[in-house]
Amino acid sequence: MPTLGDQLCRFYLRLNISASLPAGIEILQPYNDPEVRKLVKIFFKKFYDDNRPRRLLIGINPGRYGAGVTGINFTAPRQLRENCGIVHHFGDSSELSAEFIYEVIAAYGGPKKFFGDYFIGSVSPLGFVQEGKNLNYYDNKDLQKALTPFISDCLDQLLSFGFDRSRCACIGGEKNFRFLQGLNEVRKQQGKNSFSEIIPLPHPRFIMQYRRKQKQAFIELYLQALRQA
């Protein structure tokens, strides 16, 4: 029987968007890089080499400096090496969202405990760039419309891996939560796998850029949501 790590690895390494996207928007596709593919396999082997049920945290979509480099959500090169103990050749760059998430992970009990209970995914598991800048899937309505079948199909696949569907935490404030909540309701009506409850959380980048002085309070907010989820 394949482990959760096997299933996740197969899912991410086969990701492909066949939809026609609006002009000027490019897909972040780190999984074509052989080094990324190797690191993803190591990460899933290290933390998900079993079939224990986990709960989900779901972000927006990967960015250029985190999963767009490493292939692992909310994990920049520095966190992959220093926090996850995985050696690589992508340097020592970091990014604000990864720094906050790994502070939450440390407060929870460290990567082994956290990843033993949770998996961090994204509404869109592939990211986007426009004019050299990160683009969230919901920032362009034509992009969001074109991606919706891909997003729903990816959610189908993830939820088939045995994740706990009683609750999930949505990372990303109002727009990401509203989209995911709406999609979840449609999926319920269609009789597809869905969540009983979705808990919204503010995005780490917002916290680190605009509420850094209250960072500890937001870490506690995340921990409270994890205890609920």
PDB file of C-alpha atoms in Angstrom:
ATOM      1  CA  MET A   1       0.000   0.000   0.000  1.00  0.00           C
ATOM      2  CA  PRO A   2       1.468   3.418  -0.928  1.00  0.00           C
ATOM      3  CA  THR A   3       2.193   5.776   1.943  1.00  0.00           C
ATOM      4  CA  LEU A   4       0.808   9.291   2.153  1.00  0.00           C
ATOM      5  CA  GLY A   5       4.258  10.512   1.123  1.00  0.00           C
ATOM      6  CA  ASP A   6       4.188   8.305  -1.981  1.00  0.00           C
ATOM      7  CA  GLN A   7       0.805   9.682  -2.983  1.00  0.00           C
ATOM      8  CA  LEU A   8       1.772  13.301  -2.350  1.00  0.00           C
ATOM      9  CA  CYS A   9       5.025  12.877  -4.242  1.00  0.00           C
ATOM     10  CA  ARG A  10       3.219  11.391  -7.241  1.00  0.00           C
ATOM     11  CA  PHE A  11       0.650  14.203  -7.120  1.00  0.00           C
ATOM     12  CA  TYR A  12       3.147  17.073  -7.063  1.00  0.00           C
ATOM     13  CA  LEU A  13       5.601  15.631  -9.565  1.00  0.00           C
ATOM     14  CA  ARG A  14       2.825  15.142 -12.112  1.00  0.00           C
ATOM     15  CA  LEU A  15       1.220  18.573 -11.769  1.00  0.00           C
ATOM     16  CA  ASN A  16       0.293  20.186 -15.048  1.00  0.00           C
ATOM     17  CA  ILE A  17      -2.151  22.911 -16.058  1.00  0.00           C
ATOM     18  CA  SER A  18      -3.719  22.267 -19.437  1.00  0.00           C
ATOM     19  CA  ALA A  19      -6.106  25.253 -19.312  1.00  0.00           C
ATOM     20  CA  SER A  20      -5.425  28.251 -21.538  1.00  0.00           C
ATOM     21  CA  LEU A  21      -4.363  31.136 -19.284  1.00  0.00           C
ATOM     22  CA  PRO A  22      -4.750  34.886 -19.933  1.00  0.00           C
ATOM     23  CA  ALA A  23      -1.990  36.506 -21.984  1.00  0.00           C
ATOM     24  CA  GLY A  24       1.091  37.574 -20.040  1.00  0.00           C
ATOM     25  CA  ILE A  25       0.618  35.132 -17.162  1.00  0.00           C
ATOM     26  CA  GLU A  26       3.247  32.435 -16.694  1.00  0.00           C
ATOM     27  CA  ILE A  27       3.095  29.288 -14.568  1.00  0.00           C
ATOM     28  CA  LEU A  28       5.637  28.674 -11.813  1.00  0.00           C
ATOM     29  CA  GLN A  29       6.594  25.059 -12.459  1.00  0.00           C
ATOM     30  CA  PRO A  30       9.476  24.068 -10.142  1.00  0.00           C
ATOM     31  CA  TYR A  31       8.844  20.336 -10.536  1.00  0.00           C
ATOM     32  CA  ASN A  32      10.516  20.224 -13.946  1.00  0.00           C
ATOM     33  CA  ASP A  33      13.852  20.810 -12.173  1.00  0.00           C
ATOM     34  CA  PRO A  34      15.574  17.481 -11.345  1.00  0.00           C
ATOM     35  CA  GLU A  35      16.991  18.919  -8.095  1.00  0.00           C
ATOM     36  CA  VAL A  36      13.520  19.988  -6.949  1.00  0.00           C
ATOM     37  CA  ARG A  37      12.119  16.559  -7.773  1.00  0.00           C
ATOM     38  CA  LYS A  38      14.857  14.960  -5.674  1.00  0.00           C
ATOM     39  CA  LEU A  39      14.236  17.277  -2.705  1.00  0.00           C
ATOM     40  CA  VAL A  40      10.480  16.767  -2.831  1.00  0.00           C
ATOM     41  CA  LYS A  41      10.991  13.006  -2.679  1.00  0.00           C
ATOM     42  CA  ILE A  42      13.345  13.393   0.311  1.00  0.00           C
ATOM     43  CA  PHE A  43      10.899  15.712   2.120  1.00  0.00           C
ATOM     44  CA  PHE A  44       7.906  13.409   1.695  1.00  0.00           C
ATOM     45  CA  LYS A  45       9.947  10.349   2.632  1.00  0.00           C
ATOM     46  CA  LYS A  46      11.206  12.065   5.780  1.00  0.00           C
ATOM     47  CA  PHE A  47       7.912  13.447   7.084  1.00  0.00           C
ATOM     48  CA  TYR A  48       5.083  11.487   5.424  1.00  0.00           C
ATOM     49  CA  ASP A  49       6.340   7.916   5.118  1.00  0.00           C
ATOM     50  CA  ASP A  50       3.229   6.429   6.762  1.00  0.00           C
ATOM     51  CA  ASN A  51      -0.558   6.426   6.445  1.00  0.00           C
ATOM     52  CA  ARG A  52      -1.511   8.392   9.530  1.00  0.00           C
ATOM     53  CA  PRO A  53      -4.439  10.747   8.898  1.00  0.00           C
ATOM     54  CA  ARG A  54      -3.474  14.411   8.803  1.00  0.00           C
ATOM     55  CA  ARG A  55      -5.433  17.608   8.630  1.00  0.00           C
ATOM     56  CA  LEU A  56      -4.886  20.276   6.014  1.00  0.00           C
ATOM     57  CA  LEU A  57      -3.813  23.885   5.994  1.00  0.00           C
ATOM     58  CA  ILE A  58      -4.489  25.378   2.557  1.00  0.00           C
ATOM     59  CA  GLY A  59      -2.699  28.476   1.274  1.00  0.00           C
ATOM     60  CA  ILE A  60      -3.188  30.521  -1.890  1.00  0.00           C
ATOM     61  CA  ASN A  61      -0.567  29.412  -4.412  1.00  0.00           C
ATOM     62  CA  PRO A  62       3.241  29.095  -4.428  1.00  0.00           C
ATOM     63  CA  GLY A  63       5.430  32.167  -4.809  1.00  0.00           C
ATOM     64  CA  ARG A  64       8.771  32.753  -6.494  1.00  0.00           C
ATOM     65  CA  TYR A  65      10.894  32.555  -3.330  1.00  0.00           C
ATOM     66  CA  GLY A  66       9.281  29.704  -1.423  1.00  0.00           C
ATOM     67  CA  ALA A  67       7.656  26.702  -3.071  1.00  0.00           C
ATOM     68  CA  GLY A  68       8.504  28.223  -6.443  1.00  0.00           C
ATOM     69  CA  VAL A  69      12.130  27.383  -5.614  1.00  0.00           C
ATOM     70  CA  THR A  70      11.919  24.292  -3.384  1.00  0.00           C
ATOM     71  CA  GLY A  71       8.638  22.745  -4.520  1.00  0.00           C
ATOM     72  CA  ILE A  72       7.500  22.570  -0.870  1.00  0.00           C
ATOM     73  CA  ASN A  73       4.747  24.892   0.333  1.00  0.00           C
ATOM     74  CA  PHE A  74       5.751  27.769   2.633  1.00  0.00           C
ATOM     75  CA  THR A  75       9.313  26.433   2.652  1.00  0.00           C
ATOM     76  CA  ALA A  76      12.156  28.563   1.266  1.00  0.00           C
ATOM     77  CA  PRO A  77      15.727  27.215   0.893  1.00  0.00           C
ATOM     78  CA  ARG A  78      16.771  28.385   4.378  1.00  0.00           C
ATOM     79  CA  GLN A  79      13.869  26.641   6.121  1.00  0.00           C
ATOM     80  CA  LEU A  80      14.392  23.489   4.090  1.00  0.00           C
ATOM     81  CA  ARG A  81      17.981  23.258   5.317  1.00  0.00           C
ATOM     82  CA  GLU A  82      17.817  24.722   8.839  1.00  0.00           C
ATOM     83  CA  ASN A  83      14.399  23.527   9.978  1.00  0.00           C
ATOM     84  CA  CYS A  84      13.811  20.382   7.932  1.00  0.00           C
ATOM     85  CA  GLY A  85      17.442  19.216   7.898  1.00  0.00           C
ATOM     86  CA  ILE A  86      17.472  18.651   4.130  1.00  0.00           C
ATOM     87  CA  VAL A  87      20.710  19.588   2.360  1.00  0.00           C
ATOM     88  CA  HIS A  88      20.426  21.191  -1.083  1.00  0.00           C
ATOM     89  CA  HIS A  89      22.145  23.536  -3.532  1.00  0.00           C
ATOM     90  CA  PHE A  90      19.597  26.359  -3.678  1.00  0.00           C
ATOM     91  CA  GLY A  91      21.505  28.714  -1.391  1.00  0.00           C
ATOM     92  CA  ASP A  92      20.256  30.323   1.827  1.00  0.00           C
ATOM     93  CA  SER A  93      17.461  32.606   0.666  1.00  0.00           C
ATOM     94  CA  SER A  94      14.351  32.997   2.779  1.00  0.00           C
ATOM     95  CA  GLU A  95      10.984  34.701   2.545  1.00  0.00           C
ATOM     96  CA  LEU A  96       8.622  36.250   5.058  1.00  0.00           C
ATOM     97  CA  SER A  97       5.772  33.756   4.832  1.00  0.00           C
ATOM     98  CA  ALA A  98       8.120  30.801   5.339  1.00  0.00           C
ATOM     99  CA  GLU A  99       9.723  32.498   8.343  1.00  0.00           C
ATOM    100  CA  PHE A 100       6.355  32.975  10.039  1.00  0.00           C
ATOM    101  CA  ILE A 101       5.083  29.484   9.240  1.00  0.00           C
ATOM    102  CA  TYR A 102       8.220  27.870  10.644  1.00  0.00           C
ATOM    103  CA  GLU A 103       7.911  29.933  13.815  1.00  0.00           C
ATOM    104  CA  VAL A 104       4.413  28.475  14.145  1.00  0.00           C
ATOM    105  CA  ILE A 105       5.817  25.001  13.466  1.00  0.00           C
ATOM    106  CA  ALA A 106       8.496  25.503  16.144  1.00  0.00           C
ATOM    107  CA  ALA A 107       5.872  26.674  18.649  1.00  0.00           C
ATOM    108  CA  TYR A 108       3.743  23.634  17.807  1.00  0.00           C
ATOM    109  CA  GLY A 109       6.594  21.292  18.684  1.00  0.00           C
ATOM    110  CA  GLY A 110       8.868  21.231  15.636  1.00  0.00           C
ATOM    111  CA  PRO A 111       8.683  19.867  12.091  1.00  0.00           C
ATOM    112  CA  LYS A 112       8.435  16.186  13.030  1.00  0.00           C
ATOM    113  CA  LYS A 113       5.435  16.745  15.298  1.00  0.00           C
ATOM    114  CA  PHE A 114       3.796  19.308  13.036  1.00  0.00           C
ATOM    115  CA  PHE A 115       4.136  17.350   9.791  1.00  0.00           C
ATOM    116  CA  GLY A 116       3.013  14.252  11.681  1.00  0.00           C
ATOM    117  CA  ASP A 117      -0.331  15.977  12.247  1.00  0.00           C
ATOM    118  CA  TYR A 118      -0.674  18.375   9.304  1.00  0.00           C
ATOM    119  CA  PHE A 119       0.059  18.956   5.649  1.00  0.00           C
ATOM    120  CA  ILE A 120       0.239  22.419   4.080  1.00  0.00           C
ATOM    121  CA  GLY A 121      -1.234  22.590   0.597  1.00  0.00           C
ATOM    122  CA  SER A 122      -2.518  25.407  -1.623  1.00  0.00           C
ATOM    123  CA  VAL A 123      -5.772  26.169  -3.393  1.00  0.00           C
ATOM    124  CA  SER A 124      -3.695  26.197  -6.578  1.00  0.00           C
ATOM    125  CA  PRO A 125      -0.646  23.943  -6.135  1.00  0.00           C
ATOM    126  CA  LEU A 126       1.142  25.786  -8.939  1.00  0.00           C
ATOM    127  CA  GLY A 127       1.896  29.507  -8.776  1.00  0.00           C
ATOM    128  CA  PHE A 128       1.859  32.316 -11.305  1.00  0.00           C
ATOM    129  CA  VAL A 129       3.973  35.254 -12.419  1.00  0.00           C
ATOM    130  CA  GLN A 130       2.989  38.362 -14.337  1.00  0.00           C
ATOM    131  CA  GLU A 131       5.546  40.983 -15.377  1.00  0.00           C
ATOM    132  CA  GLY A 132       8.099  39.304 -13.124  1.00  0.00           C
ATOM    133  CA  LYS A 133       5.945  39.513  -9.991  1.00  0.00           C
ATOM    134  CA  ASN A 134       3.979  36.927  -8.027  1.00  0.00           C
ATOM    135  CA  LEU A 135       0.326  36.723  -8.996  1.00  0.00           C
ATOM    136  CA  ASN A 136      -2.349  35.153  -6.834  1.00  0.00           C
ATOM    137  CA  TYR A 137      -4.890  33.048  -8.708  1.00  0.00           C
ATOM    138  CA  TYR A 138      -7.745  35.333  -7.571  1.00  0.00           C
ATOM    139  CA  ASP A 139      -6.057  38.587  -8.636  1.00  0.00           C
ATOM    140  CA  ASN A 140      -7.172  38.032 -12.230  1.00  0.00           C
ATOM    141  CA  LYS A 141     -10.784  36.933 -12.682  1.00  0.00           C
ATOM    142  CA  ASP A 142     -10.104  35.315 -16.059  1.00  0.00           C
ATOM    143  CA  LEU A 143      -7.252  33.354 -14.492  1.00  0.00           C
ATOM    144  CA  GLN A 144      -9.442  32.259 -11.594  1.00  0.00           C
ATOM    145  CA  LYS A 145     -12.179  31.104 -13.962  1.00  0.00           C
ATOM    146  CA  ALA A 146      -9.735  29.202 -16.174  1.00  0.00           C
ATOM    147  CA  LEU A 147      -8.132  27.511 -13.145  1.00  0.00           C
ATOM    148  CA  THR A 148     -11.264  26.467 -11.276  1.00  0.00           C
ATOM    149  CA  PRO A 149     -11.539  22.993 -12.904  1.00  0.00           C
ATOM    150  CA  PHE A 150      -7.818  22.392 -12.263  1.00  0.00           C
ATOM    151  CA  ILE A 151      -8.172  23.527  -8.642  1.00  0.00           C
ATOM    152  CA  SER A 152     -11.207  21.308  -8.030  1.00  0.00           C
ATOM    153  CA  ASP A 153      -9.481  18.320  -9.646  1.00  0.00           C
ATOM    154  CA  CYS A 154      -6.405  18.846  -7.436  1.00  0.00           C
ATOM    155  CA  LEU A 155      -8.633  19.007  -4.362  1.00  0.00           C
ATOM    156  CA  ASP A 156     -10.276  15.759  -5.488  1.00  0.00           C
ATOM    157  CA  GLN A 157      -6.891  14.091  -5.616  1.00  0.00           C
ATOM    158  CA  LEU A 158      -5.677  15.458  -2.275  1.00  0.00           C
ATOM    159  CA  LEU A 159      -8.830  14.465  -0.419  1.00  0.00           C
ATOM    160  CA  SER A 160      -8.619  10.965  -1.868  1.00  0.00           C
ATOM    161  CA  PHE A 161      -5.373  10.480   0.093  1.00  0.00           C
ATOM    162  CA  GLY A 162      -7.243  10.110   3.390  1.00  0.00           C
ATOM    163  CA  PHE A 163      -6.931  13.572   4.928  1.00  0.00           C
ATOM    164  CA  ASP A 164      -9.270  14.424   7.770  1.00  0.00           C
ATOM    165  CA  ARG A 165     -12.167  16.370   6.231  1.00  0.00           C
ATOM    166  CA  SER A 166     -13.891  17.491   9.421  1.00  0.00           C
ATOM    167  CA  ARG A 167     -12.008  20.808   9.387  1.00  0.00           C
ATOM    168  CA  CYS A 168      -9.225  22.543   7.507  1.00  0.00           C
ATOM    169  CA  ALA A 169      -7.494  25.881   7.998  1.00  0.00           C
ATOM    170  CA  CYS A 170      -7.425  28.329   5.105  1.00  0.00           C
ATOM    171  CA  ILE A 171      -4.292  30.499   5.012  1.00  0.00           C
ATOM    172  CA  GLY A 172      -4.892  33.689   3.152  1.00  0.00           C
ATOM    173  CA  GLY A 173      -7.476  36.063   4.471  1.00  0.00           C
ATOM    174  CA  GLU A 174     -10.741  37.073   2.873  1.00  0.00           C
ATOM    175  CA  LYS A 175     -10.303  36.368  -0.870  1.00  0.00           C
ATOM    176  CA  ASN A 176      -8.722  32.919  -0.588  1.00  0.00           C
ATOM    177  CA  PHE A 177     -11.183  31.904   2.128  1.00  0.00           C
ATOM    178  CA  ARG A 178     -14.167  33.142   0.136  1.00  0.00           C
ATOM    179  CA  PHE A 179     -13.107  31.202  -2.963  1.00  0.00           C
ATOM    180  CA  LEU A 180     -12.319  28.002  -1.065  1.00  0.00           C
ATOM    181  CA  GLN A 181     -15.531  28.236   0.940  1.00  0.00           C
ATOM    182  CA  GLY A 182     -17.548  28.713  -2.238  1.00  0.00           C
ATOM    183  CA  LEU A 183     -15.825  25.823  -3.987  1.00  0.00           C
ATOM    184  CA  ASN A 184     -16.379  23.636  -0.948  1.00  0.00           C
ATOM    185  CA  GLU A 185     -20.118  24.362  -0.996  1.00  0.00           C
ATOM    186  CA  VAL A 186     -20.329  23.510  -4.701  1.00  0.00           C
ATOM    187  CA  ARG A 187     -18.489  20.261  -4.062  1.00  0.00           C
ATOM    188  CA  LYS A 188     -20.915  19.384  -1.262  1.00  0.00           C
ATOM    189  CA  GLN A 189     -23.848  19.904  -3.626  1.00  0.00           C
ATOM    190  CA  GLN A 190     -22.128  17.705  -6.209  1.00  0.00           C
ATOM    191  CA  GLY A 191     -21.597  14.945  -3.669  1.00  0.00           C
ATOM    192  CA  LYS A 192     -17.804  15.244  -3.868  1.00  0.00           C
ATOM    193  CA  ASN A 193     -15.340  15.050  -0.981  1.00  0.00           C
ATOM    194  CA  SER A 194     -15.474  18.321   0.947  1.00  0.00           C
ATOM    195  CA  PHE A 195     -14.739  19.858   4.341  1.00  0.00           C
ATOM    196  CA  SER A 196     -17.302  20.118   7.119  1.00  0.00           C
ATOM    197  CA  GLU A 197     -15.725  23.390   8.294  1.00  0.00           C
ATOM    198  CA  ILE A 198     -13.061  25.786   7.021  1.00  0.00           C
ATOM    199  CA  ILE A 199     -11.242  28.044   9.491  1.00  0.00           C
ATOM    200  CA  PRO A 200      -9.809  31.291   7.994  1.00  0.00           C
ATOM    201  CA  LEU A 201      -6.371  32.583   8.993  1.00  0.00           C
ATOM    202  CA  PRO A 202      -4.574  35.819   8.017  1.00  0.00           C
ATOM    203  CA  HIS A 203      -1.761  35.391   5.537  1.00  0.00           C
ATOM    204  CA  PRO A 204       1.778  35.255   6.989  1.00  0.00           C
ATOM    205  CA  ARG A 205       3.067  37.892   4.557  1.00  0.00           C
ATOM    206  CA  PHE A 206       0.438  40.363   5.762  1.00  0.00           C
ATOM    207  CA  ILE A 207       1.392  39.605   9.358  1.00  0.00           C
ATOM    208  CA  MET A 208       5.146  40.006   8.753  1.00  0.00           C
ATOM    209  CA  GLN A 209       4.796  43.169   6.655  1.00  0.00           C
ATOM    210  CA  TYR A 210       2.079  45.041   8.500  1.00  0.00           C
ATOM    211  CA  ARG A 211       1.576  43.468  11.937  1.00  0.00           C
ATOM    212  CA  ARG A 212       5.048  42.293  12.907  1.00  0.00           C
ATOM    213  CA  LYS A 213       4.824  43.852  16.373  1.00  0.00           C
ATOM    214  CA  GLN A 214       1.820  41.609  17.026  1.00  0.00           C
ATOM    215  CA  LYS A 215       3.526  38.518  15.564  1.00  0.00           C
ATOM    216  CA  GLN A 216       3.382  36.491  18.770  1.00  0.00           C
ATOM    217  CA  ALA A 217      -0.352  37.078  19.039  1.00  0.00           C
ATOM    218  CA  PHE A 218      -0.787  35.803  15.480  1.00  0.00           C
ATOM    219  CA  ILE A 219       1.332  32.736  16.249  1.00  0.00           C
ATOM    220  CA  GLU A 220      -1.056  32.034  19.117  1.00  0.00           C
ATOM    221  CA  LEU A 221      -3.983  32.547  16.748  1.00  0.00           C
ATOM    222  CA  TYR A 222      -2.521  29.931  14.405  1.00  0.00           C
ATOM    223  CA  LEU A 223      -1.904  27.514  17.275  1.00  0.00           C
ATOM    224  CA  GLN A 224      -5.473  27.959  18.452  1.00  0.00           C
ATOM    225  CA  ALA A 225      -6.726  27.191  14.929  1.00  0.00           C
ATOM    226  CA  LEU A 226      -4.510  24.115  14.780  1.00  0.00           C
ATOM    227  CA  ARG A 227      -5.952  22.884  18.033  1.00  0.00           C
ATOM    228  CA  GLN A 228      -9.447  23.424  16.599  1.00  0.00           C
ATOM    229  CA  ALA A 229      -8.549  21.767  13.301  1.00  0.00           C
TER     230      ALA A 229
END
